[in-house]
Amino acid sequence: MILVKALILEQGKVSLQEIPRPRIEGGEVLIRVALAGVCGTDLEMIRGYIPFSGVLGHEFVGTVVEDPRDELTGHRVVADINIGCGDCCWCKKGLKNHCPGRKVLGIVHKAGVFAPFVAVPRNNLHCVPRGISDQEAVFTEPVAAALQITEQVHIPLSSRVAVLGDGRLGLLTALVLAKTGWRPLLLGHHPQKMERAENQGIETMIAEEFKGQVDFVIECTGSSRGLEQALKIIRSRGTIILKSSIAGNTEIKMAELVRREINLVGSRCGPLAPALDLINRRSLGLEELVDEIYPLSLGEEALEQAGQRGILKILIDMRDED
Amino acid sequence: MILVKALILEQGKVSLQEIPRPRIEGGEVLIRVALAGVCGTDLEMIRGYIPFSGVLGHEFVGTVVEDPRDELTGHRVVADINIGCGDCCWCKKGLKNHCPGRKVLGIVHKAGVFAPFVAVPRNNLHCVPRGISDQEAVFTEPVAAALQITEQVHIPLSSRVAVLGDGRLGLLTALVLAKTGWRPLLLGHHPQKMERAENQGIETMIAEEFKGQVDFVIECTGSSRGLEQALKIIRSRGTIILKSSIAGNTEIKMAELVRREINLVGSRCGPLAPALDLINRRSLGLEELVDEIYPLSLGEEALEQAGQRGILKILIDMRDED
């Protein structure tokens, strides 16, 4: 049995452990992970957002090293993280991210990518075009999540759009919207982070200083107070798109939603193919979001660092692992 | 000065008082109120939902008795309760119910209809067709509020739709949907109330006994627990339409809205002309919703009665008032 190192989440703690190299099951291929990204959801999971034990992590790029059909061997790939049952009405509609029996890479009943190897169903894979670097490709999943906003909600290009929150999710969402035609206003609290958006031509402002009202707010604060903030700047009949995964309960004034006829839309994972296409065709400035790259051996520190104020993207590099 | 009786809300208490007969101001006409309806919002206002002092009540039918232009004198009318400034961007778009400077009949800075006379801007009035009785016409405003649901949200006729709550609002909403093409399932707790919906061909069920999932839930419980119940029966990616005006805060699991990509839509007042047209053309069975008609002299009891369990619509009759 070949042992490999992996970052394991168990009872709210993450530790580097040696585990057996994963074996592929029916329909799966084995991927050698190159780079993995730490996402806010990983940190929320450590806080108990979803009960999960096993290898954490779901954002990655890697190369197929074992494919029973030998079609994908050697290809650089990213993966849709939702693994549907294939039989239910959701899977049949192509919405496997809502399959009630789904597994989710590093989130629900499926070992994740903070490890040198991961087994993933071949149907979940997308080949990465040559023009995209590993450091860009690792952002495919979060770019897809940002694209999901306009998959779900029609936002006219003439709309006033605010992205609330200057963390990983907020910055990436603002970038994706800005590079696909909208003119989002990024509202945050950290001038250093917002500068990285300004470098890409995005207007930014300290959240509390903005006194206007907008047609759409994209709530990316990751804070239970985000909705309250969003309600202050949304116009009546406007739409608030919720992207943050927050453990626990939030208090809201239902009467305000009714009186002002506000629309709230929950939004989660998005389509990978258009995300890859966008990364390939547009200069999104994704590398600018990377603060530091840790080797897997320092993975525990990488996760701790990712939770610090002012930090955007932390990557974990598996390329030197045996 | 002519004095008239009126039901006055002051500091959370309602009492019958003598007040001067209202005088019309620019653009207004004076209406002799015939019947007024007690709405859940009136009861919530007594509990402090909106700070208001003055004549309560906003659902009514009456006859114009004073019109400076003499165009409407003698006409039986109902009224849009939102009185916009006429100048702001909302008023110019025909959305005076969102005018930030609006007055609202018996709710915001404007004397209401639990009195024999009320002054209302002529632009807010709609003439009532002969075929509609006073007892039907008094439901125009709540029927319009129910119609607002499909004004805001596209609900395909093939959708599974549940109306949650068998109170005034829920029953009326189910009736309006059922008579305009949908097949709503009414979920409630009071077999006696639900029987009145069944008499109109609407399927009903005790809320806790329903284990399925629907595409749309219309939340009419008037309870802060309504949203939690709605989330149990909405399918992923489904839409919950919020109609209840509830004082205070409600706790929600934001992560569930995000994970299941649920849509919440606040919905308030609706268009009066189509409501009158619907009442005129379809037999909605509105009279069946009326539990009791009180004279204004027993108005305090009428409001108390309206708040009792199992009670649907209480009307106040002003026709015998001097």
XYZ file of C-alpha atoms in Angstrom:
644
model
C 0.000 0.000 0.000
C 1.400 3.398 -1.030
C 1.085 6.068 1.645
C 0.775 9.779 0.832
C 0.512 12.910 2.952
C -2.815 14.751 3.109
C -4.519 17.524 5.078
C -7.249 15.790 7.033
C -10.209 17.509 8.743
C -11.401 15.661 11.826
C -13.669 17.101 14.497
C -12.906 20.714 13.667
C -9.133 20.253 13.444
C -6.915 19.954 10.401
C -3.698 17.965 10.516
C -1.179 16.588 8.042
C -1.453 12.799 8.090
C -0.280 9.846 6.061
C -3.085 8.026 4.306
C -3.284 5.347 1.623
C -3.131 6.733 -1.911
C -6.753 6.824 -3.171
C -7.928 4.076 -5.507
C -10.215 4.784 -8.403
C -13.713 3.317 -8.454
C -16.110 2.853 -11.373
C -16.008 5.792 -13.769
C -13.175 7.510 -11.948
C -9.668 8.521 -12.971
C -6.720 9.268 -10.711
C -5.324 12.766 -10.779
C -1.919 13.967 -9.629
C -2.768 17.295 -7.979
C -0.436 20.180 -8.921
C -1.899 23.197 -7.096
C -4.846 23.520 -4.739
C -6.563 26.697 -3.515
C -7.841 27.441 -0.014
C -11.435 28.670 -0.164
C -13.583 30.420 2.438
C -15.777 27.323 2.492
C -12.787 25.251 3.715
C -12.408 27.648 6.640
C -16.161 27.617 7.353
C -16.044 23.803 7.312
C -13.338 23.827 9.966
C -15.772 25.994 11.995
C -18.481 23.372 11.512
C -20.513 24.666 8.568
C -20.893 21.104 7.259
C -19.972 17.964 9.213
C -17.142 16.295 7.280
C -14.206 14.017 8.040
C -11.478 13.391 5.522
C -9.189 15.105 3.033
C -10.229 18.767 2.797
C -10.046 20.990 -0.306
C -11.919 21.282 -3.597
C -10.183 23.927 -5.743
C -7.356 22.410 -7.781
C -5.598 21.749 -11.053
C -3.803 18.500 -11.772
C -2.847 15.904 -14.360
C -4.565 12.570 -15.003
C -2.151 9.744 -14.156
C -4.457 6.747 -14.266
C -7.404 6.285 -16.602
C -8.777 2.772 -17.236
C -9.891 3.918 -20.703
C -6.543 5.662 -21.249
C -8.265 8.592 -22.909
C -7.325 11.287 -20.432
C -3.940 10.115 -19.201
C -1.483 13.000 -19.308
C -4.162 15.681 -19.661
C -4.173 18.689 -17.355
C -7.638 18.973 -15.797
C -9.901 20.784 -13.371
C -13.092 19.245 -11.983
C -16.698 20.044 -11.206
C -16.820 19.367 -7.462
C -20.390 17.997 -7.386
C -20.657 14.275 -8.052
C -24.297 13.403 -8.734
C -25.990 9.999 -8.558
C -26.728 10.247 -12.288
C -30.277 8.925 -11.916
C -32.393 11.519 -10.101
C -34.426 14.296 -11.726
C -31.717 16.843 -10.851
C -28.916 14.864 -12.481
C -31.090 14.257 -15.541
C -31.622 18.020 -15.853
C -27.856 18.602 -15.670
C -28.152 20.096 -12.189
C -26.081 17.533 -10.297
C -25.093 20.233 -7.793
C -28.636 19.809 -6.425
C -28.727 15.979 -6.521
C -29.895 14.990 -3.024
C -27.516 12.012 -3.020
C -24.526 13.930 -4.367
C -20.994 13.730 -3.071
C -18.920 16.896 -3.114
C -15.146 16.906 -3.415
C -13.665 17.666 -0.004
C -17.075 18.736 1.339
C -19.587 15.848 1.346
C -18.589 12.155 1.548
C -15.668 12.446 -0.864
C -11.949 12.907 -0.243
C -10.715 16.317 -1.391
C -7.646 17.769 -3.038
C -5.282 18.856 -0.251
C -3.289 15.737 -1.119
C -0.989 14.701 -3.987
C -3.633 12.408 -5.523
C -7.382 12.560 -5.886
C -9.870 10.189 -7.546
C -12.593 11.968 -9.549
C -15.299 10.710 -11.950
C -14.196 11.303 -15.537
C -17.541 12.988 -16.279
C -16.612 15.770 -13.875
C -13.384 16.701 -15.639
C -12.586 19.584 -17.948
C -9.293 19.779 -19.824
C -7.338 22.978 -19.267
C -6.242 24.859 -22.436
C -2.480 25.316 -22.828
C -2.689 29.104 -22.545
C -3.823 28.888 -18.919
C -1.153 28.606 -16.207
C -1.562 26.324 -13.183
C -1.923 29.397 -10.981
C -4.812 30.597 -13.120
C -6.413 27.171 -13.557
C -6.719 26.669 -9.809
C -9.223 29.554 -9.843
C -11.568 27.792 -12.283
C -14.012 26.623 -9.604
C -14.350 30.037 -7.885
C -14.567 31.811 -11.274
C -17.386 29.405 -12.171
C -19.110 30.239 -8.867
C -18.926 33.930 -9.779
C -20.336 33.209 -13.251
C -23.243 31.388 -11.622
C -24.631 34.782 -10.576
C -25.478 35.779 -14.120
C -26.540 32.209 -14.940
C -29.300 32.578 -12.328
C -30.203 36.254 -12.416
C -30.670 38.567 -15.367
C -28.580 41.638 -14.553
C -28.907 44.245 -17.300
C -25.507 45.756 -18.176
C -26.938 49.190 -17.392
C -27.645 48.181 -13.764
C -25.930 49.633 -10.734
C -24.201 46.614 -9.200
C -22.346 46.524 -5.880
C -20.179 43.656 -4.686
C -20.160 43.686 -0.908
C -16.999 42.271 0.655
C -13.369 42.544 -0.412
C -12.298 39.013 0.480
C -11.423 36.209 -1.934
C -15.004 35.771 -3.089
C -15.811 39.466 -3.392
C -12.698 40.382 -5.342
C -13.045 37.462 -7.704
C -16.740 38.193 -8.253
C -16.000 41.852 -8.988
C -13.216 40.827 -11.399
C -15.403 38.357 -13.266
C -18.295 40.830 -13.561
C -15.962 43.621 -14.672
C -14.364 41.446 -17.354
C -17.724 40.287 -18.704
C -19.294 43.684 -19.287
C -20.680 44.999 -15.995
C -19.283 47.894 -13.963
C -19.430 46.644 -10.380
C -18.620 48.859 -7.417
C -16.566 46.901 -4.891
C -17.393 47.814 -1.285
C -14.981 46.621 1.392
C -12.894 47.531 4.404
C -9.300 46.802 3.375
C -7.659 49.383 1.070
C -4.783 46.976 0.425
C -7.107 44.297 -0.903
C -9.225 46.740 -2.851
C -6.142 48.136 -4.533
C -5.790 44.828 -6.342
C -9.261 45.361 -7.813
C -8.470 48.972 -8.677
C -5.435 47.728 -10.597
C -7.914 45.888 -12.802
C -9.994 49.022 -13.381
C -12.671 48.314 -10.783
C -14.161 51.182 -8.777
C -13.925 50.608 -5.021
C -15.119 52.359 -1.889
C -15.067 51.825 1.870
C -18.444 50.126 2.479
C -19.690 52.521 5.165
C -18.875 55.562 3.051
C -21.212 54.520 0.266
C -24.576 56.209 0.822
C -26.258 55.424 -2.492
C -28.610 52.646 -3.540
C -28.019 50.063 -6.204
C -30.140 47.675 -8.269
C -28.160 44.541 -7.373
C -25.993 43.711 -4.369
C -23.802 40.632 -4.460
C -23.247 39.655 -0.847
C -19.750 38.182 -0.494
C -18.836 39.341 3.017
C -18.741 35.885 4.577
C -20.218 37.573 7.652
C -23.579 37.078 9.303
C -23.963 40.888 9.203
C -23.585 40.989 5.432
C -27.304 40.799 4.716
C -28.027 43.731 7.009
C -25.404 45.770 5.155
C -26.811 44.688 1.815
C -30.313 45.818 2.805
C -28.973 49.313 3.521
C -27.752 49.825 -0.042
C -30.274 47.891 -2.103
C -33.043 49.916 -3.685
C -36.670 48.877 -3.220
C -37.506 45.993 -5.608
C -33.778 45.331 -5.966
C -32.082 41.926 -5.861
C -29.537 40.723 -3.318
C -27.528 37.718 -4.478
C -26.190 35.666 -1.576
C -22.839 33.989 -2.221
C -21.413 33.593 1.307
C -21.571 30.223 3.031
C -22.050 31.165 6.666
C -22.430 28.699 9.524
C -25.224 29.506 11.968
C -28.308 31.697 11.888
C -28.780 35.262 10.696
C -31.529 37.590 11.908
C -33.529 39.406 9.273
C -36.480 41.780 9.287
C -38.922 39.902 7.098
C -41.272 42.896 7.056
C -38.595 44.950 5.302
C -38.263 42.341 2.535
C -42.046 42.438 2.086
C -42.528 46.205 2.357
C -39.682 47.007 -0.051
C -40.351 43.963 -2.247
C -36.729 42.862 -2.080
C -35.548 39.736 -3.883
C -32.970 37.428 -2.245
C -31.287 34.799 -4.406
C -29.013 32.108 -3.029
C -26.229 31.232 -5.460
C -23.602 28.515 -5.265
C -21.468 26.545 -7.746
C -21.293 27.441 -11.408
C -20.429 26.058 -14.842
C -16.755 25.149 -15.396
C -16.574 25.249 -19.196
C -17.443 28.961 -19.503
C -15.128 29.683 -16.563
C -12.181 28.058 -18.341
C -13.112 29.849 -21.533
C -13.216 33.195 -19.725
C -9.838 32.609 -18.055
C -8.425 31.646 -21.446
C -9.751 34.637 -23.356
C -9.555 37.462 -20.803
C -6.772 38.687 -18.610
C -8.516 38.404 -15.245
C -5.397 39.228 -13.216
C -5.925 36.075 -11.145
C -2.253 35.726 -10.192
C -2.534 39.099 -8.444
C -4.937 37.511 -5.960
C -2.356 34.959 -4.782
C -0.683 35.981 -1.506
C 1.461 32.950 -0.898
C 2.114 29.397 -2.053
C 2.857 26.789 0.622
C 4.205 23.289 0.125
C 1.854 20.549 1.379
C 4.261 19.869 4.268
C 3.299 23.342 5.618
C -0.390 22.860 4.803
C -1.575 23.452 8.377
C 0.117 26.855 8.334
C -1.371 27.557 4.908
C -4.895 27.114 6.298
C -4.117 29.259 9.317
C -2.658 31.965 7.099
C -5.744 31.866 4.834
C -7.895 32.801 7.822
C -5.907 35.946 8.670
C -7.289 39.429 7.991
C -6.149 41.015 4.756
C -5.207 37.726 3.124
C -6.679 36.818 -0.254
C -5.665 33.578 -1.931
C -3.399 30.969 -0.402
C -2.339 28.083 -2.647
C -0.909 24.714 -1.671
C 1.689 23.272 -4.027
C 1.746 19.489 -4.352
C 4.209 19.379 -7.260
C 7.217 18.429 -5.107
C 5.384 15.651 -3.270
C 6.399 12.075 -3.876
C -67.269 71.734 12.921
C -68.955 68.377 12.249
C -67.778 65.565 14.556
C -67.759 61.911 13.516
C -66.848 58.686 15.280
C -63.649 56.874 14.274
C -61.421 54.038 15.455
C -58.193 55.711 16.510
C -54.873 53.928 17.086
C -52.725 55.634 19.716
C -49.732 54.080 21.428
C -50.731 50.509 20.691
C -54.387 50.927 21.741
C -57.450 51.357 19.592
C -60.445 53.332 20.833
C -63.625 54.807 19.372
C -63.314 58.581 19.510
C -65.088 61.606 18.116
C -62.982 63.543 15.637
C -63.647 66.355 13.152
C -64.941 65.137 9.790
C -61.919 65.125 7.444
C -61.548 67.998 4.976
C -60.304 67.450 1.474
C -57.013 68.946 0.363
C -55.674 69.576 -3.164
C -56.561 66.745 -5.538
C -58.676 64.901 -2.970
C -62.323 63.921 -2.845
C -64.388 63.058 0.214
C -65.763 59.541 0.436
C -68.616 58.270 2.550
C -67.292 54.864 3.683
C -69.831 52.014 3.395
C -67.881 48.936 4.518
C -64.331 48.508 5.785
C -62.355 45.303 6.245
C -60.002 44.399 9.093
C -56.645 43.206 7.722
C -53.786 41.355 9.399
C -51.668 44.460 8.899
C -54.089 46.436 11.123
C -53.529 43.909 13.901
C -49.740 43.946 13.365
C -49.831 47.743 13.550
C -51.545 47.571 16.913
C -48.612 45.352 17.954
C -46.181 48.005 16.741
C -45.220 46.851 13.252
C -45.243 50.487 12.065
C -45.464 53.512 14.359
C -48.760 55.255 13.526
C -51.257 57.461 15.299
C -54.667 58.203 13.824
C -57.645 56.588 12.135
C -56.773 52.953 11.402
C -57.962 50.881 8.421
C -57.246 50.746 4.691
C -59.607 48.208 3.097
C -62.930 49.821 2.157
C -65.641 50.598 -0.346
C -67.580 53.868 -0.289
C -69.292 56.584 -2.311
C -67.842 59.951 -3.301
C -69.850 62.712 -1.609
C -67.668 65.741 -2.314
C -65.616 66.325 -5.460
C -64.504 69.852 -6.349
C -64.586 68.881 -10.028
C -67.937 67.146 -9.546
C -66.860 64.295 -11.810
C -66.970 61.491 -9.285
C -69.778 62.576 -6.971
C -72.169 59.685 -6.411
C -69.755 57.047 -7.736
C -69.011 53.943 -5.694
C -65.231 53.615 -5.354
C -62.311 51.723 -3.888
C -58.831 53.207 -3.524
C -55.166 52.415 -3.983
C -53.850 52.907 -0.447
C -50.425 54.302 -1.479
C -50.358 58.044 -2.018
C -47.120 58.983 -3.801
C -45.444 62.394 -4.014
C -45.956 62.327 -7.792
C -42.481 63.664 -8.520
C -39.914 60.999 -7.616
C -38.523 58.329 -9.938
C -40.819 55.705 -8.358
C -43.984 57.743 -8.908
C -42.909 58.494 -12.468
C -42.529 54.774 -13.107
C -46.038 54.151 -11.750
C -44.643 52.493 -8.613
C -45.979 54.936 -6.043
C -46.121 52.117 -3.492
C -42.310 52.510 -3.317
C -42.231 56.334 -3.251
C -39.996 57.176 -0.274
C -42.234 60.142 0.649
C -45.506 58.257 0.254
C -48.440 58.359 2.621
C -50.429 55.175 3.095
C -54.104 55.140 4.022
C -54.413 54.213 7.702
C -50.753 53.110 7.802
C -48.344 56.013 7.142
C -49.209 59.697 7.831
C -52.750 59.496 6.480
C -56.080 58.966 8.242
C -57.639 55.601 7.392
C -61.087 54.201 6.754
C -62.441 52.963 10.104
C -64.573 56.104 10.076
C -67.680 57.249 8.155
C -65.652 59.635 5.958
C -62.220 59.538 4.395
C -60.390 62.007 2.132
C -58.477 60.352 -0.729
C -56.669 61.742 -3.809
C -58.885 61.305 -6.868
C -55.968 59.697 -8.737
C -56.079 56.797 -6.302
C -59.723 55.923 -6.952
C -61.252 53.145 -9.027
C -64.976 53.008 -9.740
C -66.669 49.772 -8.721
C -68.732 48.037 -11.454
C -72.434 47.563 -10.634
C -72.169 43.772 -10.605
C -69.922 43.814 -7.540
C -71.572 43.953 -4.102
C -70.180 46.098 -1.265
C -69.158 42.929 0.555
C -67.121 41.853 -2.480
C -65.715 45.302 -3.243
C -64.224 45.635 0.229
C -61.879 42.778 -0.740
C -60.431 44.676 -3.723
C -57.239 45.727 -1.928
C -56.383 42.241 -0.573
C -57.298 40.631 -3.936
C -54.893 43.103 -5.580
C -52.205 42.142 -3.052
C -52.698 38.488 -4.040
C -52.487 39.382 -7.745
C -49.189 41.157 -7.058
C -47.569 37.724 -6.683
C -47.914 36.912 -10.366
C -47.151 40.517 -11.309
C -43.710 40.044 -9.739
C -42.896 36.383 -10.302
C -43.427 34.224 -13.353
C -45.165 31.110 -12.056
C -45.767 28.624 -14.889
C -49.279 27.149 -14.693
C -47.703 23.688 -14.579
C -45.856 24.516 -11.328
C -46.497 22.910 -7.983
C -47.618 25.835 -5.809
C -48.310 25.737 -2.069
C -49.943 28.526 -0.100
C -48.734 28.313 3.486
C -51.201 29.632 6.030
C -54.992 29.376 6.182
C -55.699 32.846 7.548
C -57.281 35.761 5.687
C -54.256 36.287 3.467
C -53.622 32.606 2.730
C -57.201 31.765 1.845
C -57.613 34.801 -0.348
C -54.309 34.126 -2.093
C -55.270 30.509 -2.739
C -58.678 31.620 -4.060
C -57.194 34.207 -6.408
C -54.578 31.776 -7.742
C -57.156 29.025 -8.171
C -59.521 31.296 -10.090
C -56.777 32.565 -12.388
C -55.504 29.212 -13.613
C -53.124 27.746 -11.027
C -53.815 24.744 -8.793
C -52.507 25.816 -5.387
C -52.338 23.459 -2.436
C -53.448 25.265 0.713
C -51.511 24.179 3.811
C -52.909 25.219 7.170
C -53.931 24.148 10.645
C -57.647 24.898 10.871
C -59.957 22.423 9.104
C -62.883 24.827 9.533
C -61.088 27.581 7.656
C -59.721 25.253 5.011
C -63.222 23.922 4.355
C -64.096 27.298 2.923
C -61.278 26.892 0.387
C -62.342 23.316 -0.359
C -65.833 24.619 -1.125
C -64.175 26.592 -3.926
C -62.433 23.503 -5.295
C -59.038 24.110 -3.678
C -57.024 21.158 -2.404
C -56.018 21.549 1.251
C -53.883 19.656 3.751
C -52.717 20.004 7.345
C -49.321 21.692 6.904
C -47.278 19.175 8.932
C -48.763 16.236 7.030
C -47.425 17.445 3.697
C -44.094 15.747 3.042
C -43.560 16.721 -0.585
C -41.663 19.555 -2.198
C -43.068 22.278 -4.397
C -41.708 24.778 -6.917
C -43.266 27.840 -5.279
C -44.337 28.499 -1.694
C -46.407 31.563 -0.915
C -45.757 32.357 2.730
C -48.939 33.772 4.268
C -48.690 32.445 7.823
C -48.243 35.812 9.484
C -45.863 33.988 11.825
C -42.144 34.435 12.323
C -41.860 30.633 11.914
C -43.424 30.726 8.464
C -40.136 30.980 6.604
C -38.730 27.938 8.399
C -41.829 25.960 7.398
C -41.566 27.223 3.830
C -37.942 26.083 3.575
C -39.016 22.545 4.528
C -41.322 22.204 1.527
C -39.569 24.260 -1.151
C -37.492 22.335 -3.653
C -33.911 23.380 -4.332
C -33.858 26.383 -6.706
C -37.502 27.028 -5.798
C -39.047 30.413 -4.993
C -40.623 31.471 -1.703
C -42.870 34.509 -1.998
C -43.182 36.403 1.290
C -46.547 38.075 1.839
C -46.755 38.283 5.652
C -46.030 41.580 7.385
C -44.403 40.472 10.619
C -43.102 42.787 13.331
C -39.651 41.911 14.688
C -36.793 39.738 13.505
C -36.755 36.231 12.050
C -33.784 33.868 12.176
C -32.756 32.208 8.952
C -29.999 29.867 7.894
C -28.367 31.885 5.128
C -26.178 28.910 4.180
C -29.301 26.914 3.302
C -30.491 29.637 0.917
C -27.053 29.611 -0.739
C -26.551 25.841 -0.818
C -30.010 25.115 -2.211
C -30.061 28.280 -4.356
C -33.419 29.330 -2.971
C -35.103 32.529 -4.136
C -36.994 34.742 -1.647
C -39.268 37.452 -3.007
C -40.963 40.055 -0.830
C -44.372 41.028 -2.185
C -46.761 43.730 -1.022
C -49.571 45.787 -2.572
C -50.937 45.069 -6.026
C -52.866 46.595 -8.917
C -56.509 47.504 -8.222
C -57.914 47.574 -11.767
C -57.216 43.882 -12.511
C -58.468 43.011 -9.015
C -61.812 44.698 -9.662
C -61.968 43.059 -13.070
C -61.314 39.645 -11.546
C -63.960 40.119 -8.850
C -66.404 41.231 -11.546
C -65.780 38.329 -13.923
C -65.171 35.397 -11.592
C -67.109 34.044 -8.682
C -64.361 34.183 -6.056
C -66.663 33.250 -3.173
C -65.470 36.287 -1.232
C -68.635 36.562 0.867
C -67.831 33.118 2.267
C -64.738 34.596 3.919
C -66.775 37.067 5.988
C -67.300 35.892 9.556
C -69.112 38.846 10.988
C -70.086 42.446 10.276
C -69.930 44.905 13.169
C -71.314 48.420 13.301
C -68.671 51.118 13.856
C -69.999 51.644 17.401
C -68.699 48.119 18.199
C -65.463 48.661 16.261
C -63.182 47.918 19.211
C -64.833 44.506 19.563
C -64.521 43.984 15.815
C -60.742 44.381 16.022
C -60.545 42.104 19.022
C -62.644 39.490 17.262
C -60.444 39.710 14.131
C -57.458 38.665 16.215
C -59.090 35.469 17.504
C -58.031 32.020 16.256
C -60.159 30.588 13.479
C -61.538 33.952 12.406
C -61.230 35.027 8.785
C -62.718 38.343 7.684
C -64.345 40.858 9.978
C -66.054 43.836 8.368
C -67.083 47.143 9.900
C -70.270 48.671 8.574
C -70.411 52.461 8.458
C -73.691 52.682 6.531
C -75.848 53.488 9.569
C -73.495 56.190 10.862
C -74.667 59.780 10.806
